[in-house]
Amino acid sequence: MSNAKSNSKSKAEAATTATLSPAGDNSNHSGQTVTANEIGVPPAPGPVRSNDRQLPASLLTPPAPPPPPHLEDYQPIIGQAQVDALRFLAREVKGKTIKMVNSTSVGGGVAEMLNRLVPLLSELEVPAHWDVITGGNDFFEVTKAFHNALHGSSYTLTKAAQEIFLMYNEQNRERMQFGEDMVVIHDPQPAALIRSCEKSRAHWVWRCHIDLSNPDRNVWEFLRPFVEQYDAAIFSSQSFARQLPIPQYLFYPCIDPLSEKNKELDDAQVQKVCDELGIDRSRPIVTQVSRFDRLKDPVGVVQAYKLARKYVDCQLVLAGGGAKDDPEGAMVLQEVKQVAGNDPDIIILDLPPWCAREINAIQRASTLIVQKSIREGFGLTVTEALWKGKPTIAGAVGGIPNQIIHKLTGVLVHSVEGCAFQIRYLLTHPEFARRIGAAGREHVKENFLMTTNVKRWLLLFRILQRHGRGATSSDSH
Amino acid sequence: MLGSGNGRIAQISECGKLTMNRMPAADQPPRTPEKPFFFNTSEHLLRIGREKATALPALLEALRTCPDDSIFQHTFRTLQEHHFIRQGFSNDFAHWSLSHCHEPVLAEQLAGVDVREFTAISGLRRRIIEIVSDFLEKHPHANSHQANEPFYFCSSDIVVLPTPFVAHSTAEFLEGLRQVSVHSIHHHFIEARLRLHLMSNDFSQWLEEEVGLRHVADAIERIDIYTNTMEGVRQQIVRMVEQALN
């Protein structure tokens, strides 16, 4: 790929939208096209992009996963004092055992988190075991419907769906042993395993990763009697919780600073990825990383970029995925291409899910990062951006306000116009941008790293251990 | 240190601004401490409470009934969670009043509450209630405004932990100060008054009682936690003790 900057004139005249997909589906788009000239910005130099580019071959197959890091590997990041605190915390529950149960061993944030959490707990001499429930397609269809219904989608709960849910939970319950000191059930799929609590000495904890603020009433009323039998529940945000008779704790989701997506990269590595993907680092880069999903409002991001471009020179990178496997994602990608038109400074990347290092490099190359979601769970892409010290603009939805304190650790927006203004402001006020970026990174370091999550689990384990089964921590207050 | 005069010293703060702090008056030469200083730290687990407010009158009601733990969480504890912010963040009640109720006057009044003026949660609670109550009385329009987002009352389960640092001398005290986490600084410097029920902190107590550095102890107590990061607080304490020893 040429990185020549001498042909900006011909590039602007051609004004093609550069899009990439792993399959090389880089078709031309004939919808509304707005060129840089039409929005009043003179063409700026940049790398050559053409419609026949494909992702580098190295990105077309997943790399082998690296081994999980050890606790000491985190010391340069969090400091020796925090490592010491983890060891002290673990001392009281040394030798006690934990079982984590969820519904999938690969894919998704929960599995990703457990992959790191379980070895770290074991390294702290709190042996942790991770079990995955099994079920047929019918079970997972029901639990996916439950998941969506708990998020607020309309759903008719049938007797048959309830029976399928209970049958598979019962099968798993009979198959599994619960001899540990703490059993943690993740999400609704295995929630009915709590029926084994009578025969178990363990403290049972329900870790709910989804937003229960506006659930389908019937599905929630079906699940509630199970949830109420647990010793404690954990939610990812205050607003996701329900009124329950058991103690509810707040565990923010977290990122691993040593994962491929978040570890430090040197400048050569960042440059290499930018060269491969045709991103010009000599000009400001505004990036949104997210699936091509309407709830992430990628169309709104393009509109905001176009408004901002009237005043400031920048490129827009939309790096996402999901368009190949998800028909709706493919539709959204087409909509984004339509709105992007043939602007050569809009770079749309439909990346395969294993491109964590490339995402990392794109984020690090960015001048600022946008996450203009309309609805959001916690918004871990915001956490990733903050961790990289990037000034971040994000929609004030879901768990994002927990991460972005307006004008202190980032900026919150509520509209396309607000997003456009903040892009302009941050690009023209680099000292303010630097300051909120630095505070954002500290916020993540304090609250949203994997090691903080390990600490929360150890704290919870200690607190539960001090109370007998059936007692709650609030009894002590 | 740039110079001194009239009992004040000028120093360059972390952000490069010239700030004036009162210079500690001279103490007697430091004594060898009889009792060591044990550096501890505290860790907190956030518990989601039952109270929720969607408007200022509901906040006022919840302030009257919520557990002490919740008042602690949203004032003392939130300072630790946001220890890296130098200015613009004081407590969760002020932040919510501004961000979600759009009431800057109330936000400023609440932000002006210095947790270090209180040695018990009951007094702090009374002060916050008084501010919100007075505001609603003087600004009746605010009674009917709904907040953009609710205020969720939380609280903390706290575990106090030892650290490897125990100071038997001022040199070891300085070393401990430099090495412990900012959580430990917060524990000894800010939360301490709830334990001591004194308008003081663990560092000042030890420096005065065990080392005889009364003026340094007083100067440390006057460090402004609302215009400093907790790391900045640490550095100021270190500087003050170093200066007294040199």
XYZ file of C-alpha atoms in Angstrom:
723
model
C 0.000 0.000 0.000
C 1.389 3.344 -0.975
C 1.498 6.014 1.638
C 2.344 8.793 -0.784
C 0.943 12.184 0.067
C 1.542 13.831 -3.263
C -1.697 12.942 -4.942
C -4.179 14.588 -2.598
C -5.735 16.507 -5.455
C -6.579 13.451 -7.470
C -7.760 11.711 -4.344
C -10.160 14.507 -3.473
C -11.442 14.639 -7.007
C -12.054 10.929 -6.997
C -13.594 11.332 -3.517
C -14.156 7.651 -2.916
C -15.184 6.258 0.393
C -12.638 3.765 1.558
C -14.192 0.739 3.108
C -12.629 -2.536 3.948
C -13.903 -5.945 4.782
C -12.105 -9.216 5.312
C -13.700 -10.566 2.185
C -12.556 -7.632 0.183
C -16.104 -6.419 -0.277
C -15.061 -2.912 -1.111
C -17.870 -1.966 -3.409
C -18.563 1.520 -4.592
C -21.498 3.289 -3.020
C -23.878 5.318 -4.986
C -26.007 6.945 -2.306
C -25.826 10.521 -1.151
C -22.248 11.515 -1.368
C -20.764 14.485 0.351
C -17.212 15.228 -0.580
C -14.734 17.170 1.439
C -15.089 20.037 -1.039
C -18.856 20.142 -0.655
C -18.621 20.665 3.079
C -16.169 23.452 2.557
C -12.951 21.857 3.683
C -10.009 21.933 1.366
C -8.548 18.537 0.594
C -5.739 17.635 2.911
C -2.860 15.353 2.221
C -3.342 11.751 3.163
C -2.576 8.205 2.162
C -3.878 6.832 -1.091
C -6.959 4.717 -0.693
C -8.738 2.844 -3.394
C -11.700 0.569 -3.566
C -9.759 -2.573 -4.330
C -7.877 -2.812 -1.078
C -8.241 -5.850 1.146
C -7.219 -6.510 4.707
C -3.688 -7.847 5.024
C -3.572 -11.645 4.847
C -2.237 -11.726 8.401
C -5.603 -10.519 9.666
C -7.689 -13.156 7.943
C -6.999 -15.927 10.443
C -7.079 -15.720 14.227
C -3.731 -15.667 16.037
C -2.951 -18.179 18.794
C -4.061 -16.836 22.184
C -1.194 -15.684 24.403
C -0.777 -17.327 27.818
C -2.588 -15.540 30.665
C -0.435 -13.062 32.589
C 0.687 -13.520 36.197
C -0.061 -11.172 39.056
C 3.476 -9.768 39.051
C 3.038 -8.789 35.401
C 0.539 -6.166 36.587
C 2.968 -4.631 39.075
C 4.415 -2.038 36.656
C 0.872 -0.899 35.897
C -0.855 -0.813 39.278
C 2.169 -0.526 41.558
C 3.600 -2.808 44.217
C 1.278 -1.403 46.890
C -1.778 -2.632 45.020
C -0.221 -6.042 44.399
C 0.522 -6.228 48.137
C -3.091 -5.309 48.921
C -4.331 -8.166 46.748
C -2.036 -10.603 48.531
C -3.148 -9.380 51.942
C -6.788 -9.633 50.930
C -6.305 -13.164 49.648
C -4.631 -14.291 52.850
C -7.860 -14.562 54.832
C -9.531 -16.734 52.207
C -6.433 -18.714 51.276
C -7.332 -22.262 50.314
C -11.042 -21.511 50.065
C -12.464 -22.450 46.718
C -14.647 -20.715 44.167
C -16.691 -22.110 41.326
C -17.700 -19.832 38.466
C -20.529 -21.023 36.223
C -21.629 -19.454 32.960
C -23.058 -20.546 29.641
C -20.156 -20.245 27.213
C -16.422 -20.797 27.318
C -15.617 -18.728 24.233
C -16.767 -15.419 22.872
C -18.404 -12.637 24.787
C -17.222 -10.451 27.594
C -18.004 -12.858 30.433
C -15.837 -15.658 29.049
C -13.084 -13.148 28.271
C -13.179 -11.890 31.849
C -13.269 -15.384 33.403
C -10.306 -16.429 31.283
C -8.216 -13.895 33.192
C -9.938 -13.844 36.566
C -9.793 -17.594 37.275
C -5.994 -17.968 36.866
C -5.340 -14.819 38.926
C -7.498 -16.029 41.820
C -5.790 -19.408 41.710
C -2.383 -17.710 41.716
C -3.461 -15.937 44.907
C -4.089 -19.395 46.408
C -7.839 -19.050 46.177
C -8.449 -21.962 43.817
C -11.093 -21.059 41.282
C -12.833 -23.483 38.975
C -14.854 -22.514 35.926
C -17.744 -24.672 34.729
C -19.865 -24.129 31.642
C -23.448 -25.354 31.478
C -24.567 -27.402 28.520
C -27.813 -27.279 26.626
C -29.434 -27.905 23.293
C -30.295 -25.296 20.696
C -33.763 -25.065 22.204
C -32.237 -24.020 25.556
C -30.035 -21.355 24.045
C -32.903 -20.021 21.916
C -34.953 -19.637 25.074
C -32.133 -18.038 27.047
C -31.330 -15.628 24.210
C -34.983 -14.610 24.180
C -34.840 -14.208 27.973
C -31.721 -12.096 27.602
C -33.400 -9.769 25.111
C -36.584 -9.637 27.191
C -34.630 -8.705 30.298
C -33.110 -5.902 28.256
C -36.623 -4.668 27.609
C -37.648 -6.330 24.345
C -41.195 -7.511 24.006
C -41.561 -11.273 24.627
C -44.328 -13.743 25.327
C -43.187 -16.155 27.997
C -44.699 -19.562 27.304
C -45.007 -22.580 29.540
C -42.861 -24.499 27.047
C -40.036 -21.961 27.305
C -40.140 -22.189 31.099
C -39.993 -25.989 30.957
C -37.032 -25.959 28.571
C -35.192 -23.517 30.840
C -35.862 -25.591 33.955
C -35.151 -28.937 32.317
C -31.661 -27.971 31.166
C -30.862 -26.281 34.463
C -31.933 -29.482 36.208
C -29.750 -31.614 33.923
C -26.749 -29.409 34.652
C -27.503 -29.391 38.356
C -27.438 -33.177 38.445
C -24.187 -33.248 36.478
C -22.322 -30.663 38.540
C -20.812 -30.808 42.019
C -20.972 -27.802 44.292
C -18.369 -28.566 46.931
C -16.705 -25.143 46.793
C -16.887 -22.381 49.389
C -18.367 -19.845 46.992
C -20.418 -20.513 43.878
C -20.860 -17.685 41.406
C -23.551 -18.049 38.780
C -23.190 -15.677 35.851
C -26.291 -14.287 34.161
C -29.771 -15.795 33.882
C -29.008 -18.947 31.875
C -27.796 -21.052 34.857
C -29.744 -19.093 37.517
C -31.867 -22.106 38.534
C -28.763 -24.010 39.683
C -29.438 -22.268 42.995
C -31.703 -25.233 43.742
C -28.508 -27.014 44.797
C -27.777 -24.515 47.547
C -29.571 -26.601 50.174
C -27.030 -29.388 49.876
C -24.049 -27.058 49.565
C -21.924 -25.292 52.180
C -21.112 -22.572 49.663
C -22.139 -18.960 49.586
C -24.090 -18.485 46.374
C -23.733 -15.291 44.379
C -25.598 -14.256 41.254
C -23.481 -12.100 38.941
C -25.806 -10.346 36.526
C -23.992 -8.762 33.601
C -27.094 -7.410 31.913
C -29.211 -4.333 32.400
C -32.301 -5.216 34.444
C -33.576 -1.664 34.743
C -36.497 -2.249 32.388
C -37.077 -5.998 32.097
C -40.001 -7.835 30.589
C -42.174 -8.291 33.654
C -43.113 -11.928 33.042
C -39.564 -13.110 32.456
C -38.290 -11.234 35.492
C -41.100 -12.572 37.701
C -40.210 -16.080 36.508
C -36.528 -15.621 37.389
C -36.947 -13.567 40.546
C -37.720 -16.499 42.926
C -34.422 -18.081 41.915
C -32.454 -14.854 42.313
C -33.914 -14.222 45.762
C -32.421 -17.476 47.053
C -28.860 -16.283 46.478
C -26.763 -14.818 49.278
C -25.912 -11.778 47.190
C -26.319 -10.342 43.715
C -23.850 -8.309 41.726
C -24.687 -5.766 39.049
C -22.542 -3.730 36.654
C -24.221 -0.410 37.362
C -26.473 1.007 40.077
C -29.133 1.599 37.465
C -29.131 -2.053 36.347
C -30.205 -3.379 39.754
C -33.673 -4.404 41.007
C -35.261 -4.190 44.419
C -34.306 -7.510 46.015
C -34.258 -8.832 49.578
C -30.591 -9.819 49.280
C -27.522 -7.545 49.349
C -26.630 -6.139 45.973
C -23.087 -5.175 45.115
C -21.657 -3.060 42.348
C -18.857 -4.622 40.310
C -17.974 -2.519 37.323
C -16.957 -4.517 34.274
C -13.280 -4.309 33.618
C -10.586 -4.515 31.006
C -7.322 -6.365 31.150
C -4.447 -3.928 30.600
C -2.274 -6.817 29.422
C -4.679 -8.177 26.806
C -3.947 -7.779 23.119
C -6.573 -5.065 22.949
C -5.123 -2.980 25.759
C -1.447 -3.701 26.237
C 1.132 -1.050 25.451
C 2.257 -0.933 21.829
C 5.324 0.821 20.599
C 5.031 3.458 17.939
C 6.363 1.190 15.203
C 3.601 -1.321 15.871
C 0.963 1.411 15.736
C 2.437 2.825 12.554
C 2.505 -0.584 10.898
C -1.210 -1.129 11.493
C -2.041 2.386 10.296
C 0.010 1.847 7.151
C -1.747 -1.440 6.488
C -5.173 0.093 6.952
C -4.510 3.377 5.177
C -4.815 5.660 8.187
C -2.817 8.890 7.931
C -1.201 9.659 11.275
C -0.034 13.089 10.163
C -3.611 14.396 10.467
C -6.104 14.250 13.358
C -7.918 10.933 13.638
C -11.385 10.618 15.167
C -12.367 7.013 15.820
C -15.371 5.020 16.893
C -14.807 1.332 17.622
C -18.011 -0.667 17.743
C -20.145 -3.254 16.003
C -22.222 -1.993 13.099
C -25.291 -1.751 15.243
C -27.921 1.019 15.231
C -27.631 1.337 19.002
C -24.036 2.464 18.519
C -25.272 5.152 16.103
C -22.458 4.923 13.523
C -24.586 6.991 11.138
C -24.793 9.713 13.775
C -21.024 9.606 14.132
C -20.576 10.193 10.393
C -23.038 13.083 10.553
C -21.208 14.598 13.513
C -17.882 14.222 11.728
C -19.282 15.982 8.658
C -20.512 18.879 10.768
C -17.158 19.139 12.519
C -15.223 18.965 9.248
C -16.630 22.348 8.301
C -14.281 23.789 10.890
C -11.481 21.321 11.505
C -9.451 18.946 9.409
C -9.675 15.329 10.510
C -10.250 11.788 9.384
C -12.966 9.502 10.700
C -12.253 5.839 11.362
C -15.204 3.554 12.026
C -13.701 0.265 13.132
C -16.176 -2.458 13.812
C -17.306 -5.910 13.034
C -20.332 -8.104 13.021
C -21.488 -7.141 9.567
C -20.616 -10.495 8.055
C -22.410 -12.711 10.594
C -25.356 -10.510 11.378
C -27.863 -9.528 8.678
C -28.806 -6.402 10.603
C -25.129 -5.521 10.961
C -24.695 -5.796 7.201
C -27.667 -3.501 6.703
C -26.274 -0.935 9.138
C -22.902 -1.083 7.399
C -24.621 -0.276 4.107
C -26.404 2.656 5.720
C -23.108 3.943 7.070
C -21.524 3.674 3.626
C -24.457 5.545 2.140
C -24.116 8.420 4.587
C -20.339 8.423 4.282
C -20.691 8.793 0.531
C -17.385 9.117 -1.223
C -15.502 11.058 1.415
C -11.949 9.695 1.265
C -11.340 10.673 4.871
C -13.974 8.308 6.197
C -12.344 4.940 6.729
C -14.767 2.119 7.425
C -13.195 -1.090 8.688
C -15.261 -4.255 9.051
C -12.747 -6.225 11.055
C -12.896 -9.862 12.109
C -13.302 -10.432 15.856
C -9.711 -11.504 16.439
C -8.224 -8.165 15.378
C -7.697 -7.041 18.965
C -4.191 -5.772 18.398
C -5.280 -3.792 15.351
C -8.090 -2.192 17.362
C -5.546 -1.386 20.052
C -3.268 0.277 17.478
C -6.118 2.251 15.911
C -7.196 3.528 19.323
C -3.639 4.508 20.182
C -3.209 6.281 16.852
C -6.416 8.260 17.360
C -6.470 11.888 18.381
C -9.810 11.392 20.058
C -12.347 8.633 20.383
C -16.103 8.711 20.073
C -18.666 6.236 21.391
C -21.921 7.846 20.407
C -24.171 5.063 21.639
C -27.920 5.535 21.887
C -28.203 2.598 24.254
C -25.354 0.808 25.965
C -24.544 -1.851 28.505
C -21.460 -0.687 30.318
C -19.536 0.402 27.246
C -16.173 -1.312 27.520
C -14.950 0.370 24.335
C -15.123 3.597 26.338
C -13.034 1.981 29.066
C -10.482 0.912 26.449
C -10.293 4.424 25.026
C -9.895 6.011 28.455
C -7.199 3.518 29.374
C -5.190 4.677 26.380
C -5.414 8.221 27.703
C -7.539 9.337 24.790
C -9.945 12.249 25.119
C -13.286 10.528 24.713
C -16.703 11.748 23.606
C -19.571 9.419 24.452
C -23.336 9.208 24.653
C -24.663 9.663 28.186
C -26.336 6.244 28.279
C -26.060 2.946 30.183
C -22.856 2.597 32.153
C -21.009 5.334 30.256
C -21.686 8.084 32.849
C -20.020 5.833 35.419
C -16.870 6.142 33.351
C -17.114 9.616 31.935
C -17.510 12.427 34.407
C -18.445 15.254 32.097
C -15.510 17.558 31.388
C -13.343 15.759 33.948
C -12.660 12.304 32.511
C -14.216 12.822 29.071
C -17.245 14.549 27.606
C -20.837 13.338 27.434
C -23.085 14.181 24.520
C -26.767 13.745 23.736
C -27.017 14.596 20.045
C -25.228 14.653 16.696
C -24.750 18.388 17.074
C -23.304 18.014 20.567
C -20.927 15.345 19.328
C -19.830 17.559 16.405
C -19.174 20.489 18.723
C -17.083 18.376 21.082
C -15.028 16.999 18.181
C -14.292 20.584 17.137
C -13.588 21.714 20.682
C -11.259 18.873 21.612
C -9.337 19.080 18.346
C -8.752 22.796 18.880
C -8.081 22.673 22.645
C -5.348 20.063 22.945
C -4.404 20.968 26.527
C -7.948 20.379 27.781
C -8.098 17.214 25.684
C -4.840 16.010 27.196
C -6.041 16.734 30.717
C -9.321 14.823 30.437
C -7.504 12.008 28.670
C -5.035 11.689 31.538
C -7.804 11.813 34.148
C -9.756 9.208 32.187
C -6.815 6.827 32.319
C -6.506 7.304 36.079
C -10.229 6.671 36.458
C -9.822 3.330 34.675
C -6.741 2.477 36.709
C -8.654 3.094 39.909
C -11.967 1.482 39.033
C -12.106 -0.569 35.835
C -9.036 -2.805 35.590
C -8.981 -6.577 35.940
C -6.927 -6.283 39.105
C -9.622 -4.099 40.688
C -12.084 -6.809 39.794
C -9.920 -9.445 41.479
C -9.895 -7.208 44.551
C -13.686 -6.950 44.527
C -14.078 -10.722 44.372
C -11.671 -11.177 47.276
C -13.476 -8.510 49.290
C -16.841 -10.108 48.629
C -15.511 -13.545 49.512
C -14.087 -12.216 52.785
C -17.318 -10.415 53.634
C -19.466 -13.464 52.916
C -17.112 -15.727 54.858
C -17.639 -13.586 57.936
C -21.358 -14.277 57.789
C -22.945 -17.672 57.987
C -25.012 -18.943 55.113
C -28.373 -17.194 54.955
C -27.075 -14.139 56.788
C -26.436 -11.017 54.784
C -23.830 -8.371 55.107
C -26.520 -5.802 55.767
C -27.392 -7.737 58.935
C -24.237 -6.353 60.432
C -25.162 -2.726 59.998
C 10.356 26.172 47.119
C 10.724 29.700 45.815
C 10.947 31.788 48.917
C 9.094 32.758 52.007
C 7.721 35.711 53.838
C 5.092 36.648 56.360
C 4.682 33.074 57.496
C 3.801 31.785 54.049
C 5.802 29.790 51.569
C 5.437 29.891 47.838
C 5.705 26.662 45.956
C 5.082 25.345 42.504
C 2.108 23.010 42.490
C 1.843 19.975 40.232
C 0.000 22.018 37.636
C 2.725 24.604 37.578
C 0.761 27.285 39.380
C 2.257 29.333 42.149
C 0.402 28.537 45.358
C 0.773 29.897 48.846
C 0.818 27.631 51.863
C 1.349 28.719 55.394
C 4.883 27.817 56.400
C 5.093 25.616 59.471
C 6.655 27.501 62.354
C 9.847 26.000 63.693
C 9.515 22.946 65.907
C 11.901 21.632 68.491
C 14.342 19.052 67.098
C 12.449 15.845 66.369
C 12.333 13.121 69.029
C 12.845 9.450 68.400
C 9.342 7.974 68.360
C 8.444 5.519 71.087
C 5.546 4.031 69.169
C 5.894 3.028 65.534
C 3.559 4.243 62.816
C 1.738 1.337 61.184
C 0.755 2.151 57.619
C -2.584 0.541 56.904
C -4.909 0.839 53.990
C -8.603 0.296 53.470
C -10.437 -1.326 50.619
C -14.130 -0.916 49.947
C -16.806 -2.949 48.255
C -19.669 -0.910 46.860
C -23.149 -1.994 47.960
C -26.197 -0.756 46.070
C -28.664 0.772 48.517
C -32.433 0.782 48.542
C -32.906 4.548 48.334
C -33.170 6.285 44.991
C -33.996 9.911 44.260
C -35.397 11.239 41.012
C -35.746 14.851 42.198
C -34.340 17.094 44.910
C -37.226 16.615 47.396
C -36.709 12.852 47.126
C -32.980 13.353 47.673
C -33.727 15.315 50.812
C -36.023 12.591 52.093
C -33.468 9.883 51.376
C -30.713 11.926 53.026
C -32.758 11.831 56.209
C -33.337 8.082 56.179
C -30.360 6.478 54.443
C -27.753 4.629 56.505
C -24.641 6.474 57.707
C -22.689 4.207 55.341
C -24.365 5.920 52.398
C -23.425 9.408 53.557
C -19.871 8.146 54.039
C -19.830 6.570 50.578
C -21.006 9.646 48.704
C -18.685 12.065 50.522
C -15.553 10.547 52.068
C -15.348 7.454 49.926
C -16.091 9.093 46.588
C -13.061 11.314 47.156
C -10.939 8.193 47.155
C -12.582 6.851 44.006
C -11.800 10.144 42.293
C -8.490 10.883 43.982
C -6.869 11.746 40.665
C -9.100 14.775 39.997
C -7.641 18.031 41.203
C -10.697 20.223 41.031
C -14.321 20.104 40.012
C -15.261 17.018 41.987
C -16.188 17.244 45.619
C -18.935 14.792 46.494
C -21.626 12.830 44.683
C -24.482 15.026 45.909
C -22.875 18.146 44.425
C -22.046 16.341 41.209
C -25.619 15.072 40.781
C -27.122 18.474 41.591
C -25.113 20.000 38.775
C -25.071 17.234 36.182
C -28.572 15.869 36.525
C -30.601 18.592 38.262
C -28.876 21.571 36.610
C -28.800 23.502 39.861
C -25.372 25.168 39.958
C -26.096 27.174 43.098
C -26.956 24.084 45.090
C -24.035 22.220 43.533
C -21.600 24.909 44.619
C -23.020 24.971 48.130
C -22.764 21.199 48.437
C -19.294 21.168 46.901
C -18.234 23.649 49.553
C -18.787 21.084 52.297
C -15.354 19.982 53.477
C -15.607 16.473 54.904
C -12.641 17.215 57.127
C -14.718 19.606 59.179
C -16.639 16.622 60.518
C -15.553 13.976 62.948
C -18.808 12.037 62.755
C -21.177 11.204 59.926
C -24.172 12.568 61.848
C -22.807 16.125 61.664
C -22.000 15.795 57.989
C -25.477 14.445 57.271
C -27.067 17.372 59.144
C -25.034 19.879 57.143
C -25.980 18.372 53.780
C -29.646 18.169 54.752
C -29.533 21.793 55.874
C -28.098 22.921 52.533
C -30.602 21.003 50.401
C -33.505 21.979 52.633
C -32.597 25.699 52.582
C -32.147 25.591 48.840
C -35.562 24.054 48.247
C -37.141 26.619 50.522
C -35.543 29.519 48.669
C -36.018 28.001 45.217
C -39.500 26.447 45.196
C -39.293 25.803 41.432
C -36.683 23.134 42.147
C -39.238 21.057 44.049
C -41.011 20.039 40.872
C -38.031 19.454 38.572
C -37.220 15.877 37.694
C -33.560 14.946 37.427
C -32.197 13.599 34.140
C -30.951 10.519 35.937
C -31.813 9.210 39.407
C -29.414 9.402 42.310
C -28.752 5.865 43.508
C -27.676 5.646 47.114
C -24.814 3.243 47.671
C -22.675 2.329 50.624
C -19.442 0.526 51.307
C -18.337 -2.594 53.089
C -14.859 -1.740 54.320
C -11.882 -3.960 55.010
C -8.806 -2.464 56.672
C -5.545 -4.110 55.641
C -1.978 -3.829 56.839
C 0.795 -2.798 54.473
C 4.415 -3.949 54.694
C 5.429 -0.509 56.014
C 5.969 0.174 59.707
C 7.889 3.323 60.672
C 10.081 3.267 63.761
C 11.789 6.507 62.763
C 11.069 9.607 60.741
C 13.207 8.215 57.927
C 11.055 5.087 57.811
C 7.964 7.266 58.044
C 9.050 9.192 54.958
C 9.846 5.973 53.143
C 6.417 4.560 53.991
C 4.725 7.768 52.860
C 6.468 7.522 49.512
C 5.702 3.855 48.961
C 2.150 3.206 50.146
C -0.832 3.469 47.831
C -2.977 6.592 47.652
C -5.678 4.482 49.327
C -3.448 4.325 52.374
C -2.930 8.104 52.277
C -6.713 8.544 52.091
C -7.202 6.093 54.959
C -4.806 7.891 57.295
C -5.331 11.445 56.153
C -9.029 11.736 55.422
C -10.988 8.849 56.895
C -8.962 8.948 60.104
C -11.032 11.676 61.717
C -14.068 9.411 61.793
C -11.991 6.938 63.785
C -10.222 9.487 65.942
C -13.264 11.746 66.383
C -10.703 14.549 66.294
C -10.099 17.365 63.839
C -6.865 15.732 62.882
C -5.395 12.848 60.963
C -3.160 9.877 61.713
C -0.037 11.474 60.241
C -0.403 14.701 62.210
C -1.231 12.802 65.385
C 1.890 10.680 65.178
C 4.197 13.512 64.139
C 2.987 15.629 67.044
C 2.727 13.002 69.764
C 5.659 10.768 68.889
C 8.098 13.090 67.129
C 7.195 16.447 68.616
C 6.647 18.166 65.262
C 3.536 20.056 66.290
C 3.824 22.800 63.713
C 4.396 20.345 60.884
C 1.399 18.387 62.128
C -0.718 21.541 61.992
C 0.528 22.441 58.518
C -0.263 18.955 57.222
C -3.782 19.209 58.590
C -4.292 22.392 56.562
C -3.477 20.819 53.176
C -6.404 21.457 50.844
C -7.674 18.109 49.610
C -10.144 19.687 47.189
C -7.539 21.442 45.056
C -5.060 18.573 45.109
C -4.973 15.042 43.838
C -4.295 12.477 46.552
C -0.865 12.014 44.980
C -0.351 15.760 45.357
C -1.357 15.502 49.018
C 1.225 12.764 49.509
C 3.951 14.898 47.931
C 3.072 17.901 50.082
C 3.216 15.847 53.273
C 6.579 14.394 52.245
C 7.927 17.871 51.486
C 6.756 19.280 54.805
C 8.306 16.463 56.816
C 11.534 16.581 54.815
C 11.776 20.317 55.358
C 11.309 19.919 59.098
C 14.008 17.269 59.300
C 16.594 19.109 57.219
